[in-house]
CSV table of C-alpha atoms in Angstrom, one decimal:
chain,number,residue,atom,x,y,z
A,436,MET,CA,20.1,17.7,-13.9
A,437,GLU,CA,17.7,14.9,-12.8
A,438,ASN,CA,17.8,13.2,-16.2
A,439,VAL,CA,21.6,13.4,-16.4
A,440,LEU,CA,22.0,11.9,-13.0
A,441,ALA,CA,19.6,9.1,-13.8
A,442,ARG,CA,21.4,8.3,-17.0
A,443,ASN,CA,24.8,8.2,-15.2
A,444,VAL,CA,23.5,5.7,-12.6
A,445,LEU,CA,21.8,3.6,-15.2
A,446,HIS,CA,24.9,3.4,-17.5
A,447,LYS,CA,27.3,2.8,-14.6
A,448,PRO,CA,25.3,1.1,-11.9
A,449,LEU,CA,26.8,1.2,-8.5
A,450,ARG,CA,26.1,-2.1,-6.9
A,451,ILE,CA,27.0,-0.8,-3.5
A,452,ARG,CA,23.8,1.2,-3.6
A,453,TRP,CA,22.0,-1.9,-2.4
A,454,VAL,CA,24.3,-2.1,0.6
A,455,MET,CA,23.5,1.5,1.4
A,456,ILE,CA,19.7,1.0,1.1
A,457,PHE,CA,20.2,-2.2,3.3
A,458,MET,CA,21.7,0.0,6.0
A,459,ALA,CA,18.7,2.3,5.8
A,460,PHE,CA,16.5,-0.8,6.0
A,461,LEU,CA,18.3,-2.0,9.1
A,462,ALA,CA,18.0,1.5,10.7
A,463,THR,CA,14.3,1.5,10.1
A,464,VAL,CA,14.0,-2.0,11.7
A,465,LEU,CA,15.8,-0.8,14.8
A,466,ASN,CA,13.7,2.4,14.7
A,467,TYR,CA,10.5,0.3,15.1
A,468,VAL,CA,12.0,-2.1,17.5
A,469,HIS,CA,12.8,0.7,19.9
A,470,ARG,CA,9.5,2.4,19.2
A,471,LEU,CA,7.2,-0.6,19.8
A,472,ALA,CA,9.1,-2.5,22.6
A,473,PHE,CA,7.5,-0.3,25.3
A,474,ASN,CA,4.0,-0.9,23.8
A,475,TYR,CA,4.2,-4.7,24.1
A,476,LEU,CA,6.1,-4.7,27.4
A,477,SER,CA,3.4,-2.5,28.9
A,478,ALA,CA,0.5,-4.5,27.4
A,479,ASP,CA,0.7,-7.1,30.2
A,480,GLY,CA,2.6,-7.9,33.3
A,481,GLU,CA,4.4,-5.5,35.6
A,482,LEU,CA,4.4,-2.5,33.3
A,483,ARG,CA,0.7,-2.9,32.6
A,484,LYS,CA,0.0,-2.3,36.3
A,485,MET,CA,2.1,0.9,36.1
A,486,ILE,CA,0.6,2.2,32.9
A,487,PRO,CA,-3.2,2.3,32.7
A,488,ASP,CA,-5.0,3.0,29.3
A,489,GLU,CA,-5.3,6.8,29.8
A,490,ALA,CA,-1.7,7.1,30.8
A,491,PHE,CA,-0.6,4.9,27.9
A,492,GLY,CA,-2.5,7.3,25.5
A,493,TYR,CA,-0.8,10.3,27.0
A,494,ILE,CA,2.6,8.7,26.9
A,495,ALA,CA,2.1,7.9,23.2
A,496,THR,CA,1.1,11.5,22.7
A,497,ALA,CA,4.4,12.7,24.3
A,498,PHE,CA,6.2,10.6,21.6
A,499,PHE,CA,4.3,12.2,18.8
A,500,VAL,CA,4.6,15.8,20.1
A,501,ALA,CA,8.3,15.2,20.1
A,502,TYR,CA,8.1,13.6,16.7
A,503,MET,CA,6.2,16.6,15.4
A,504,LEU,CA,8.7,19.1,16.8
A,505,SER,CA,11.7,17.2,15.6
A,506,ASN,CA,10.3,16.9,12.1
A,507,ALA,CA,10.1,20.6,11.9
A,508,PHE,CA,13.9,20.8,11.8
A,509,SER,CA,15.4,17.4,11.4
A,510,GLY,CA,15.1,17.4,7.6
A,511,PHE,CA,16.8,20.7,7.3
A,512,VAL,CA,19.6,19.6,9.7
A,513,ILE,CA,20.2,16.4,7.7
A,514,ASP,CA,20.2,18.3,4.4
A,515,ARG,CA,22.9,20.6,5.8
A,516,LEU,CA,25.0,18.1,7.7
A,517,GLY,CA,24.8,15.5,5.0
A,518,THR,CA,23.6,11.9,5.1
A,519,ARG,CA,26.5,10.4,6.8
A,520,ILE,CA,26.7,12.7,9.8
A,521,GLY,CA,22.9,13.4,10.0
A,522,TYR,CA,21.9,9.7,10.0
A,523,ALA,CA,24.5,8.8,12.5
A,524,LEU,CA,23.4,11.5,14.9
A,525,CYS,CA,19.8,10.4,14.7
A,526,MET,CA,20.6,6.8,15.4
A,527,ALA,CA,22.9,7.7,18.4
A,528,PHE,CA,20.1,10.0,19.9
A,529,TRP,CA,17.2,7.6,19.6
A,530,THR,CA,19.3,4.5,20.7
A,531,THR,CA,20.3,6.4,23.8
A,532,ALA,CA,16.7,7.4,24.5
A,533,GLY,CA,15.7,3.8,24.2
A,534,LEU,CA,18.4,2.8,26.6
A,535,ILE,CA,17.2,5.1,29.4
A,536,HIS,CA,13.7,3.5,29.3
A,537,ALA,CA,15.4,0.8,31.5
A,538,PHE,CA,15.8,3.3,34.3
A,539,ALA,CA,12.2,4.8,34.3
A,540,THR,CA,9.8,3.9,37.1
A,541,THR,CA,6.7,6.2,36.7
A,542,PRO,CA,4.4,7.1,33.9
A,543,LEU,CA,5.9,10.6,33.9
A,544,GLN,CA,9.4,9.3,33.5
A,545,PHE,CA,8.3,7.0,30.7
A,546,GLY,CA,6.6,10.0,29.1
A,547,ILE,CA,9.9,11.9,29.1
A,548,CYS,CA,11.8,8.8,27.7
A,549,ARG,CA,9.2,8.5,24.9
A,550,PHE,CA,9.5,12.3,24.2
A,551,MET,CA,13.3,11.9,23.8
A,552,LEU,CA,12.8,8.8,21.6
A,553,GLY,CA,10.4,10.8,19.3
A,554,ILE,CA,13.0,13.6,18.9
A,555,GLY,CA,15.6,11.1,17.6
A,556,GLU,CA,13.4,8.7,15.6
A,557,ALA,CA,11.8,11.5,13.5
A,558,GLY,CA,15.1,11.9,11.6
A,559,ASN,CA,15.2,8.3,10.2
A,560,TRP,CA,12.9,9.0,7.3
A,561,PRO,CA,14.4,12.3,6.1
A,562,ALA,CA,17.8,10.7,6.3
A,563,ALA,CA,16.7,7.5,4.5
A,564,ILE,CA,15.1,9.6,1.8
A,565,LYS,CA,18.2,11.6,1.3
A,566,LEU,CA,20.2,8.4,1.1
A,567,THR,CA,17.8,7.0,-1.5
A,568,ASN,CA,17.9,10.1,-3.6
A,569,GLU,CA,21.7,10.1,-3.5
A,570,TRP,CA,22.0,6.5,-4.7
A,571,PHE,CA,18.9,5.7,-6.9
A,572,PRO,CA,17.4,7.2,-10.1
A,573,ALA,CA,13.8,8.4,-10.2
A,574,HIS,CA,12.3,5.2,-11.7
A,575,GLU,CA,13.9,3.0,-9.0
A,576,ARG,CA,13.1,5.2,-6.0
A,577,SER,CA,9.7,3.8,-5.1
A,578,THR,CA,11.3,0.3,-5.0
A,579,ALA,CA,14.2,1.5,-3.0
A,580,SER,CA,11.9,3.4,-0.7
A,581,GLY,CA,9.7,0.3,-0.3
A,582,ILE,CA,12.8,-1.7,0.7
A,583,PHE,CA,14.0,0.6,3.4
A,584,ASN,CA,10.5,1.4,4.7
A,585,SER,CA,9.8,-2.4,4.9
A,586,GLY,CA,12.0,-2.2,7.9
A,587,SER,CA,9.1,-0.6,9.8
A,588,ALA,CA,6.9,-3.6,9.2
A,589,LEU,CA,9.7,-6.1,9.8
A,590,GLY,CA,10.6,-4.3,13.0
A,591,ALA,CA,6.9,-4.7,14.0
A,592,VAL,CA,7.1,-8.4,13.1
A,593,LEU,CA,10.2,-8.9,15.2
A,594,VAL,CA,9.1,-7.0,18.2
A,595,PRO,CA,6.3,-9.3,19.6
A,596,PRO,CA,8.3,-12.6,19.8
A,597,MET,CA,11.6,-10.8,20.6
A,598,VAL,CA,10.1,-8.7,23.4
A,599,ALA,CA,8.0,-11.6,24.7
A,600,TYR,CA,11.1,-13.8,25.0
A,601,LEU,CA,13.4,-11.1,26.4
A,602,GLY,CA,10.8,-9.7,28.7
A,603,VAL,CA,9.9,-13.1,30.2
A,604,ALA,CA,13.5,-14.3,30.3
A,605,TYR,CA,15.4,-11.2,31.5
A,606,GLY,CA,12.8,-8.6,32.5
A,607,TRP,CA,11.7,-5.4,30.9
A,608,GLN,CA,14.7,-3.3,32.1
A,609,ALA,CA,17.3,-5.7,30.6
A,610,THR,CA,15.2,-5.8,27.4
A,611,PHE,CA,15.7,-2.1,26.7
A,612,VAL,CA,19.5,-2.4,27.4
A,613,ILE,CA,19.8,-5.3,24.9
A,614,LEU,CA,17.9,-3.5,22.2
A,615,ALA,CA,20.1,-0.4,22.6
A,616,ALA,CA,23.2,-2.6,22.0
A,617,PHE,CA,21.9,-3.4,18.4
A,618,GLY,CA,21.6,0.3,17.7
A,619,TYR,CA,25.1,1.2,18.7
A,620,LEU,CA,26.4,-1.7,16.6
A,621,TRP,CA,24.6,-0.3,13.5
A,622,LEU,CA,26.1,3.1,14.2
A,623,VAL,CA,29.7,1.7,14.1
A,624,VAL,CA,29.2,-0.2,10.8
A,625,TYR,CA,27.4,2.7,9.1
A,626,TRP,CA,30.0,5.3,10.1
A,627,PHE,CA,32.8,3.3,8.4
A,628,ILE,CA,31.1,2.4,5.2
A,629,TYR,CA,28.8,5.3,4.1
A,630,TYR,CA,29.8,7.9,1.5
A,631,THR,CA,28.0,10.1,-1.0
A,632,PRO,CA,28.5,8.9,-4.6
A,633,GLN,CA,30.4,11.2,-7.0
A,634,THR,CA,27.4,11.4,-9.4
A,635,THR,CA,25.3,13.3,-6.8
A,636,GLU,CA,27.9,15.2,-4.8
A,637,GLU,CA,27.4,18.4,-6.9
A,638,PRO,CA,23.5,18.7,-6.6
A,639,VAL,CA,23.6,17.6,-2.9
A,640,LYS,CA,26.1,20.4,-2.1
A,641,GLN,CA,24.2,23.1,-3.9
A,642,LYS,CA,22.6,25.9,-1.8
A,643,PRO,CA,19.4,24.5,-0.2
A,644,VAL,CA,16.0,26.0,-0.9
A,645,SER,CA,14.9,28.4,1.7
A,646,PRO,CA,12.6,26.8,4.3
A,647,TRP,CA,10.2,29.7,4.1
A,648,ARG,CA,9.9,29.2,0.3
A,649,LEU,CA,9.1,25.5,0.9
A,650,LEU,CA,6.6,26.3,3.6
A,651,ARG,CA,4.7,28.5,1.1
A,652,SER,CA,4.6,25.7,-1.4
A,653,ARG,CA,1.1,24.3,-2.0
A,654,PHE,CA,2.7,20.8,-2.3
A,655,VAL,CA,4.3,21.0,1.1
A,656,ILE,CA,1.2,22.3,2.8
A,657,VAL,CA,-1.2,19.7,1.3
A,658,PHE,CA,1.3,16.9,1.8
A,659,THR,CA,1.6,17.8,5.4
A,660,LEU,CA,-2.2,17.9,5.9
A,661,ALA,CA,-2.7,14.6,4.1
A,662,LYS,CA,-0.1,12.9,6.4
A,663,THR,CA,-1.9,14.4,9.5
A,664,PHE,CA,-4.8,12.0,8.6
A,665,MET,CA,-3.1,9.1,6.9
A,666,ASP,CA,-0.2,8.3,9.2
A,667,PRO,CA,-2.1,7.9,12.5
A,668,VAL,CA,-3.8,4.9,11.0
A,669,TRP,CA,-0.4,3.0,11.1
A,670,TYR,CA,0.1,4.1,14.7
A,671,PHE,CA,-3.3,2.7,15.6
A,672,VAL,CA,-2.2,-0.7,14.2
A,673,THR,CA,1.2,-0.7,15.7
A,674,PHE,CA,0.6,1.0,19.1
A,675,TRP,CA,-2.8,-0.5,20.1
A,676,ILE,CA,-2.7,-4.1,18.7
A,677,GLY,CA,-1.1,-5.5,21.8
A,678,ARG,CA,-3.7,-3.9,24.1
A,679,TYR,CA,-6.5,-4.8,21.8
A,680,LEU,CA,-5.6,-8.5,21.9
A,681,VAL,CA,-5.4,-8.4,25.7
A,682,ASP,CA,-8.5,-6.4,26.3
A,683,VAL,CA,-10.9,-7.9,23.7
A,684,HIS,CA,-9.5,-11.5,23.2
A,685,HIS,CA,-7.8,-11.9,26.6
A,686,TRP,CA,-4.4,-12.9,25.3
A,687,ASP,CA,-1.3,-12.8,27.3
A,688,LEU,CA,2.2,-11.6,26.3
A,689,LYS,CA,3.3,-15.1,25.1
A,690,GLN,CA,0.3,-15.4,22.8
A,691,ILE,CA,0.9,-12.0,21.5
A,692,GLY,CA,4.5,-12.9,20.8
A,693,TRP,CA,3.5,-15.8,18.7
A,694,PHE,CA,0.7,-14.4,16.6
A,695,ALA,CA,0.9,-10.6,16.6
A,696,THR,CA,3.5,-10.9,13.9
A,697,ILE,CA,0.8,-11.9,11.3
A,698,PRO,CA,-0.4,-8.3,10.5
A,699,PHE,CA,3.1,-7.0,10.1
A,700,ILE,CA,4.1,-9.8,7.8
A,701,ILE,CA,1.2,-8.8,5.6
A,702,ALA,CA,2.1,-5.1,6.0
A,703,ASP,CA,5.7,-5.8,5.0
A,704,ALA,CA,4.5,-7.2,1.7
A,705,GLY,CA,2.8,-3.8,1.1
A,706,ASN,CA,6.2,-2.0,1.0
A,707,LEU,CA,7.6,-4.3,-1.7
A,708,VAL,CA,4.4,-4.8,-3.7
A,709,GLY,CA,3.5,-1.1,-3.6
A,710,GLY,CA,7.0,0.0,-4.6
A,711,TYR,CA,7.5,-2.5,-7.3
A,712,PHE,CA,4.0,-2.0,-8.7
A,713,THR,CA,4.8,1.6,-9.5
A,714,GLN,CA,8.2,0.7,-11.0
A,715,TYR,CA,6.5,-2.0,-13.1
A,716,ILE,CA,3.8,0.2,-14.6
A,717,ILE,CA,6.4,2.9,-15.3
A,718,LYS,CA,8.4,0.4,-17.3
A,719,LYS,CA,5.2,-0.4,-19.2
A,720,GLY,CA,4.9,3.2,-20.3
A,721,VAL,CA,2.8,4.9,-17.6
A,722,ALA,CA,4.2,8.3,-16.8
A,723,ILE,CA,5.8,8.6,-13.3
A,724,PRO,CA,3.3,11.1,-11.9
A,725,ALA,CA,0.3,9.0,-13.1
A,726,ALA,CA,1.9,5.8,-11.8
A,727,ARG,CA,2.5,7.4,-8.3
A,728,ARG,CA,-1.1,8.7,-8.2
A,729,LEU,CA,-2.6,5.3,-9.2
A,730,ALA,CA,-0.6,3.4,-6.6
A,731,ILE,CA,-1.4,5.9,-3.9
A,732,THR,CA,-5.1,5.7,-4.7
A,733,LEU,CA,-5.3,1.9,-4.6
A,734,ALA,CA,-3.2,1.7,-1.4
A,735,GLY,CA,-5.3,4.3,0.4
A,736,LEU,CA,-8.6,2.6,-0.4
A,737,ILE,CA,-7.2,-0.8,0.9
A,738,MET,CA,-6.2,0.9,4.1
A,739,GLY,CA,-9.5,2.8,4.8
A,740,ILE,CA,-11.9,0.1,3.7
A,741,SER,CA,-10.2,-2.6,5.7
A,742,LEU,CA,-10.7,-0.7,9.0
A,743,LEU,CA,-14.2,0.4,8.2
A,744,ALA,CA,-15.1,-3.2,7.5
A,745,GLY,CA,-13.4,-4.4,10.7
A,746,PRO,CA,-16.3,-4.3,13.1
A,747,LEU,CA,-18.5,-6.0,10.5
A,748,VAL,CA,-16.1,-8.9,9.8
A,749,ILE,CA,-14.1,-9.5,12.9
A,750,SER,CA,-15.4,-12.7,14.7
A,751,SER,CA,-12.2,-14.1,16.1
A,752,PRO,CA,-8.6,-13.1,17.0
A,753,LEU,CA,-7.4,-14.4,13.6
A,754,SER,CA,-9.9,-12.3,11.6
A,755,ALA,CA,-8.9,-9.3,13.7
A,756,LEU,CA,-5.2,-9.9,12.9
A,757,LEU,CA,-6.1,-10.1,9.2
A,758,VAL,CA,-8.0,-6.8,9.3
A,759,PHE,CA,-5.0,-5.1,11.0
A,760,GLY,CA,-2.8,-6.7,8.4
A,761,PHE,CA,-4.7,-5.5,5.4
A,762,ALA,CA,-4.9,-2.0,6.8
A,763,GLY,CA,-1.1,-2.2,7.3
A,764,PHE,CA,-0.6,-3.4,3.8
A,765,GLY,CA,-2.5,-0.4,2.4
A,766,TYR,CA,-0.5,2.0,4.6
A,767,THR,CA,2.9,0.6,3.7
A,768,ALA,CA,2.1,0.4,-0.1
A,769,PHE,CA,1.0,4.1,0.2
A,770,THR,CA,4.1,5.1,2.0
A,771,ALA,CA,6.5,3.3,-0.4
A,772,ASN,CA,5.1,5.7,-3.0
A,773,ALA,CA,4.7,8.8,-0.8
A,774,LEU,CA,8.4,8.6,0.2
A,775,ALA,CA,9.4,8.9,-3.5
A,776,VAL,CA,7.1,11.9,-4.2
A,777,PRO,CA,9.1,14.8,-2.7
A,778,ALA,CA,12.1,14.1,-5.0
A,779,ASP,CA,9.7,14.2,-8.0
A,780,VAL,CA,8.6,17.7,-7.0
A,781,VAL,CA,11.4,19.5,-5.2
A,782,PRO,CA,15.2,19.8,-5.7
A,783,GLN,CA,17.2,16.8,-4.7
A,784,ASN,CA,18.9,18.7,-1.8
A,785,ALA,CA,15.5,19.6,-0.3
A,786,ALA,CA,13.7,16.2,-0.4
A,787,ALA,CA,14.7,15.4,3.2
A,788,SER,CA,13.6,18.8,4.4
A,789,VAL,CA,10.2,18.4,2.7
A,790,TRP,CA,9.6,15.0,4.1
A,791,GLY,CA,10.6,16.2,7.6
A,792,MET,CA,8.2,19.2,7.3
A,793,ALA,CA,5.4,17.0,6.1
A,794,CYS,CA,6.0,14.6,9.0
A,795,VAL,CA,5.1,17.5,11.3
A,796,GLY,CA,1.6,16.5,10.3
A,797,THR,CA,2.4,12.9,11.2
A,798,GLY,CA,3.4,14.0,14.7
A,799,LEU,CA,0.4,16.3,15.1
A,800,GLY,CA,-2.1,13.6,13.9
A,801,GLY,CA,-0.3,11.0,16.0
A,802,ALA,CA,-0.4,13.1,19.2
A,803,LEU,CA,-4.0,14.1,18.7
A,804,PHE,CA,-5.5,10.7,17.7
A,805,GLN,CA,-3.4,8.7,20.2
A,806,ALA,CA,-4.8,10.9,23.0
A,807,LEU,CA,-8.3,10.5,21.6
A,808,SER,CA,-7.9,6.8,21.4
A,809,GLY,CA,-7.0,6.5,25.1
A,810,LEU,CA,-9.9,8.8,26.0
A,811,THR,CA,-12.3,6.8,23.8
A,812,LEU,CA,-11.4,3.6,25.6
A,813,LYS,CA,-11.6,5.2,29.0
A,814,THR,CA,-15.0,6.6,28.2
A,815,TYR,CA,-16.7,3.7,26.5
A,816,ALA,CA,-15.0,0.5,27.6
A,817,GLY,CA,-16.7,0.7,31.0
A,818,PRO,CA,-20.3,1.1,30.0
A,819,LEU,CA,-20.1,-0.6,26.6
A,820,GLY,CA,-17.2,-3.0,26.9
A,821,TYR,CA,-13.8,-3.1,25.2
A,822,HIS,CA,-15.2,-4.8,22.1
A,823,THR,CA,-17.5,-1.9,21.2
A,824,ALA,CA,-15.0,0.7,22.3
A,825,TYR,CA,-12.4,-0.7,19.9
A,826,ASN,CA,-15.0,-0.9,17.1
A,827,LEU,CA,-15.3,2.9,17.4
A,828,LEU,CA,-11.6,3.2,16.9
A,829,PHE,CA,-11.8,0.9,13.8
A,830,PHE,CA,-14.5,3.2,12.3
A,831,GLY,CA,-12.7,6.4,13.2
A,832,PHE,CA,-9.3,5.4,11.8
A,833,GLY,CA,-10.9,4.0,8.6
A,834,ALA,CA,-12.5,7.4,8.0
A,835,LEU,CA,-9.2,9.2,8.7
A,836,ALA,CA,-7.5,7.1,6.0
A,837,LEU,CA,-10.1,8.1,3.4
A,838,ILE,CA,-10.0,11.7,4.4
A,839,GLY,CA,-6.2,11.8,4.0
A,840,LEU,CA,-6.5,10.1,0.6
A,841,ALA,CA,-9.0,12.6,-0.6
A,842,ILE,CA,-6.8,15.5,0.4
A,843,MET,CA,-3.8,13.9,-1.3
A,844,LEU,CA,-5.6,13.4,-4.6
A,845,ILE,CA,-7.7,16.5,-4.9
A,846,TRP,CA,-5.5,19.4,-3.6
A,847,ILE,CA,-1.8,18.4,-3.8
A,848,GLY,CA,-1.3,19.2,-7.5
A,849,PRO,CA,0.8,17.3,-10.1
A,850,PHE,CA,3.8,15.2,-9.1
A,851,VAL,CA,6.2,17.0,-11.4
A,852,LYS,CA,9.2,19.3,-10.7
A,853,ASN,CA,8.2,22.7,-9.3
A,854,GLU,CA,10.4,25.0,-11.3
A,855,ALA,CA,9.8,27.9,-8.8
A,856,LEU,CA,11.5,25.8,-6.2
A,857,THR,CA,14.2,24.5,-8.5
A,858,GLU,CA,15.5,27.9,-9.6
A,859,PRO,CA,16.8,29.1,-6.2
A,860,ALA,CA,18.7,25.8,-5.7
A,861,GLU,CA,20.6,26.4,-9.0
């Protein structure tokens, strides 16, 4: 079935598929804008006084606990509701959660807001993967995945200057209201343009694979474990860079707004380079499973080695931004390929479910290591200084990246269709 669909799309290319992936790209941009705005607004100024380091770590943990819980079911819900309804519900939920940040006044209330945000935002990637699988053949999926996932890095690029300007000009409460308006605008446009192409309607509507069967799959178990270690690296870069620049280099919000975009511009290139690199070597004759594995290996090494080397090479704010950028590049190049892997292994109508299940590991790792990051700074910043305390985080997250890569390469198995999972769907 996969080969037939691929041939159909190739022989009769649907140009509107680029419009659809652009909508997923914009949704991912908004996802990260809502996710990171609080982090920068609370790095300095009024919110910083309300949110100390330890509380910030626990608030981030609340987000990832919700992210973990939501991923346990969001993929299944989206697979059953369909891309149009499922994606729209996710956007509506997380946009509203972002809006109510404007009315919070205590760390506990912000924790509740972040929890609700995590519930909604978790559905973005299962929904975007389902959209990608509906519109793109296998050899284009890493590129398409890189395009929509580049929204995460672009969102991270936009947030510092946008939030700095809005926060200074209008205040932090109004900033959350303005950002929510963009989410509701996307929702209206998407609702009126999205549909499932005829070439994929039949496999998408087939009876889904049982979640219990997926949970017993070696691929799903190992993929989840690998993401438990890999994904928290990205959240170290995106969640802590603002505070790092304030604590270690004594920057204010305006300086962060100008220069904190540098790592995310570099990271954004990783989405496109990582995705296209795989498509390129596939066209040169490398088998899809081998191409995915090679790209994942190179990307994981870039991510881990950059962070491990950080304490040894950082001598200025610029060099720190470059280290964050190279780590982000490795992560986004890895993710551009990891996003395409579920559709290589499981039936098309289960790819969103599998990604959602695997992202339970993302939430678990994010919750655990965000809390540990806050505790590390609280414990060591006083006696040793912020510079040394953050160096411990660089070493720790670099090691996590290499552990996650080893798990992915050694135990996950081949990136080919699992016939035992395909049969029930037929």
